[in-house]
Amino acid sequence: MKTDTQLQQDVMAELKWEPSVHASQIGVEVKDGAVTLAGEVSSYLEKWGAERAVQRVVGVRALAIDMTVKLSQMGKRTDTDIAASARNVLSWTNSVPIDTVQVLVEDGWITLSGEVVWNYQRSDAADRVRLLPGVRGVSNQISIKPRASAIVVKSEIEDAIKRRATSDTKTIVVDVTGGDVTLTGTVGSWTERDLVVHSAWGSPGVRQVFDRMTII
């Protein structure tokens, strides 16, 4: 296993490698494999990029975000402008059915609500508005319509994990109650953890995924 010092160095190197991030503005602390990012960034997209960069590093067991988004005068926009842009970009997104997602903007923070069938539609909506200038944060409150029985969902998720995982999946337990999926067990890296979680979200009707897996 990596020491905290080695992990800190790897995280800082990955942040420098990520083109959307100004690594010099971000502080990195590591304790017992848990990484904390602190500092100011110029956009929500940069903050998001930093989070994703850290999650790619092997050995990261937990991640805490203590960064703030401080927009420049050039980057500031009114809530009305941001809301109009968000509605436009969602209307151009083929994966998101028209009129299924509502947009609320307050102080640059976008809240999405509504109901869709697939989680990828929910994710695509957030990914599109996250790129807009002037956005300080995104709260994705879009819900998923339940479609399949718990037994079917459990079987689909377990099959998807087996197809995609590079290591033994017997340590991963999938429990489905209604549209809620709980994942327990152990994985070898954050990347493998993301793969399992993504597999769980891939079944139609899944409304929530509770990730209680442990990285070893």
C-alpha positions as CSV (number, residue, x, y, z in Angstrom):
1,M,0.0,0.0,0.0
2,K,1.1,3.6,-0.6
3,T,2.1,5.8,2.3
4,D,0.2,9.1,2.7
5,T,3.2,10.9,1.4
6,Q,3.3,8.8,-1.8
7,L,-0.4,9.2,-2.3
8,Q,-0.2,13.0,-1.9
9,Q,2.6,13.1,-4.5
10,D,0.5,11.0,-6.9
11,V,-2.6,13.1,-6.4
12,M,-0.6,16.3,-7.0
13,A,0.9,14.8,-10.1
14,E,-2.5,13.8,-11.4
15,L,-3.9,17.3,-10.8
16,K,-1.0,18.8,-12.8
17,W,-1.8,16.3,-15.6
18,E,-5.5,17.3,-15.8
19,P,-5.8,20.1,-18.4
20,S,-8.9,21.6,-16.9
21,V,-7.3,22.2,-13.5
22,H,-4.8,24.9,-12.2
23,A,-3.0,22.6,-9.8
24,S,-1.0,25.4,-8.1
25,Q,-4.3,26.8,-6.7
26,I,-5.3,23.5,-5.0
27,G,-3.9,22.2,-1.7
28,V,-3.8,18.5,-1.1
29,E,-3.8,16.8,2.3
30,V,-3.8,13.1,2.9
31,K,-4.4,11.1,6.1
32,D,-4.9,7.3,6.2
33,G,-5.7,7.3,2.5
34,A,-8.3,10.0,2.7
35,V,-7.6,13.0,0.5
36,T,-8.8,16.5,1.2
37,L,-8.7,19.2,-1.6
38,A,-8.7,22.9,-0.5
39,G,-8.4,26.2,-2.3
40,E,-10.2,28.4,-4.8
41,V,-11.0,27.6,-8.4
42,S,-12.3,29.8,-11.2
43,S,-15.2,27.6,-12.3
44,Y,-17.4,24.7,-11.3
45,L,-16.0,22.7,-14.2
46,E,-12.5,23.1,-12.8
47,K,-13.7,21.9,-9.4
48,W,-15.4,18.9,-11.0
49,G,-12.2,18.1,-13.0
50,A,-10.2,18.1,-9.8
51,E,-12.5,15.7,-8.1
52,R,-12.5,13.3,-11.0
53,A,-8.7,13.5,-11.3
54,V,-8.2,12.5,-7.6
55,Q,-10.6,9.6,-8.1
56,R,-8.4,8.2,-10.8
57,V,-5.5,7.7,-8.5
58,V,-5.0,4.2,-7.1
59,G,-4.9,4.1,-3.3
60,V,-7.4,6.9,-2.6
61,R,-9.9,5.5,-0.1
62,A,-12.0,8.7,0.5
63,L,-12.2,12.2,-0.8
64,A,-13.3,15.4,0.9
65,I,-13.8,18.7,-1.0
66,D,-13.1,22.0,0.7
67,M,-12.8,24.1,-2.5
68,T,-14.8,27.2,-3.4
69,V,-15.7,28.5,-6.8
70,K,-14.7,32.2,-7.2
71,L,-15.8,33.5,-10.6
72,S,-14.0,36.3,-12.3
73,Q,-15.9,39.5,-13.3
74,M,-15.8,38.2,-16.9
75,G,-17.3,34.8,-15.8
76,K,-20.2,36.2,-13.8
77,R,-23.7,36.0,-15.3
78,T,-27.2,36.6,-14.0
79,D,-29.4,33.7,-12.8
80,T,-31.8,34.5,-15.6
81,D,-29.1,34.1,-18.2
82,I,-27.9,30.9,-16.7
83,A,-31.4,29.5,-16.5
84,A,-32.1,30.3,-20.2
85,S,-28.8,28.7,-21.3
86,A,-29.5,25.6,-19.2
87,R,-33.0,25.2,-20.8
88,N,-31.5,25.7,-24.3
89,V,-28.7,23.1,-23.8
90,L,-31.1,20.6,-22.3
91,S,-33.5,21.0,-25.3
92,W,-30.5,20.2,-27.6
93,T,-29.6,17.1,-25.6
94,N,-31.1,14.1,-27.4
95,S,-30.8,11.7,-24.4
96,V,-33.0,13.9,-22.2
97,P,-36.7,13.9,-23.2
98,I,-38.1,17.3,-23.8
99,D,-40.0,18.9,-20.8
100,T,-39.0,16.1,-18.4
101,V,-36.4,18.2,-16.6
102,Q,-37.0,21.5,-14.7
103,V,-34.3,24.1,-14.0
104,L,-34.0,26.4,-11.0
105,V,-31.0,28.8,-10.6
106,E,-30.1,30.7,-7.5
107,D,-26.9,32.6,-7.0
108,G,-25.3,30.7,-9.9
109,W,-26.3,27.3,-8.4
110,I,-28.4,25.1,-10.7
111,T,-31.0,22.7,-9.3
112,L,-32.4,20.1,-11.7
113,S,-35.7,18.3,-11.0
114,G,-38.1,16.1,-12.9
115,E,-38.3,12.4,-13.7
116,V,-36.6,10.2,-16.3
117,V,-36.4,6.4,-16.9
118,W,-32.6,5.9,-17.1
119,N,-29.8,7.1,-14.9
120,Y,-27.7,8.1,-18.0
121,Q,-30.4,10.6,-18.8
122,R,-30.1,12.0,-15.3
123,S,-26.3,12.2,-15.6
124,D,-26.3,13.7,-19.1
125,A,-28.6,16.5,-17.9
126,A,-26.2,17.5,-15.1
127,D,-23.1,17.1,-17.4
128,R,-24.5,19.5,-19.9
129,V,-25.4,22.3,-17.5
130,R,-22.2,21.9,-15.6
131,L,-20.2,23.2,-18.6
132,L,-22.1,26.5,-18.8
133,P,-20.3,29.7,-17.9
134,G,-21.2,31.3,-14.6
135,V,-22.3,28.1,-12.9
136,R,-21.1,27.8,-9.3
137,G,-22.6,24.3,-8.6
138,V,-25.2,21.7,-9.7
139,S,-27.7,19.9,-7.5
140,N,-29.1,17.0,-9.4
141,Q,-32.5,16.1,-7.9
142,I,-33.9,14.4,-11.0
143,S,-35.6,11.1,-10.0
144,I,-35.8,7.8,-11.8
145,K,-39.1,6.1,-12.6
146,P,-39.2,2.5,-11.3
147,R,-39.7,0.0,-14.2
148,A,-38.5,-3.5,-13.4
149,S,-38.8,-5.9,-10.4
150,A,-36.1,-6.1,-7.8
151,I,-35.1,-9.6,-8.9
152,V,-34.6,-8.5,-12.5
153,V,-32.6,-5.5,-11.5
154,K,-30.4,-7.5,-9.2
155,S,-29.7,-10.1,-11.9
156,E,-28.9,-7.4,-14.5
157,I,-26.5,-5.6,-12.2
158,E,-24.7,-8.8,-11.2
159,D,-24.3,-9.9,-14.8
160,A,-23.0,-6.4,-15.8
161,I,-20.4,-6.4,-13.0
162,K,-19.2,-9.9,-14.1
163,R,-18.8,-8.7,-17.7
164,R,-16.8,-5.6,-16.9
165,A,-14.7,-6.4,-13.8
166,T,-11.1,-7.3,-14.2
167,S,-10.9,-9.1,-10.8
168,D,-13.0,-11.5,-8.7
169,T,-16.5,-10.1,-8.2
170,K,-17.5,-12.7,-5.5
171,T,-16.6,-10.2,-2.8
172,I,-19.3,-7.7,-4.1
173,V,-22.8,-8.1,-2.8
174,V,-25.8,-6.5,-4.6
175,D,-29.0,-5.9,-2.6
176,V,-32.1,-4.4,-4.3
177,T,-35.1,-3.0,-2.5
178,G,-37.6,-1.3,-4.9
179,G,-35.5,1.0,-7.0
180,D,-32.7,1.3,-4.4
181,V,-29.5,-0.6,-4.8
182,T,-27.0,-1.2,-2.0
183,L,-23.5,-2.3,-2.8
184,T,-21.3,-3.9,-0.2
185,G,-18.0,-5.8,-0.2
186,T,-14.4,-5.0,-1.2
187,V,-12.7,-3.6,-4.3
188,G,-9.1,-3.0,-5.2
189,S,-9.2,0.6,-6.4
190,W,-11.4,3.6,-6.9
191,T,-11.5,2.8,-10.6
192,E,-13.0,-0.6,-9.9
193,R,-15.4,1.0,-7.4
194,D,-16.6,3.4,-10.1
195,L,-17.0,0.5,-12.5
196,V,-19.2,-1.4,-10.1
197,V,-21.3,1.7,-9.2
198,H,-21.7,2.5,-12.9
199,S,-22.8,-1.0,-13.6
200,A,-25.5,-0.7,-10.9
201,W,-26.8,2.6,-12.4
202,G,-27.0,0.9,-15.8
203,S,-30.2,-0.9,-15.1
204,P,-33.5,0.9,-15.9
205,G,-35.6,1.8,-12.9
206,V,-32.6,2.2,-10.5
207,R,-33.4,5.3,-8.4
208,Q,-30.5,5.3,-5.9
209,V,-27.2,3.5,-5.5
210,F,-25.8,3.3,-2.0
211,D,-22.0,2.6,-2.2
212,R,-20.9,0.9,1.0
213,M,-17.9,-0.9,-0.6
214,T,-14.5,-0.7,0.9
215,I,-11.3,-0.1,-1.0
216,I,-8.5,-2.5,0.1
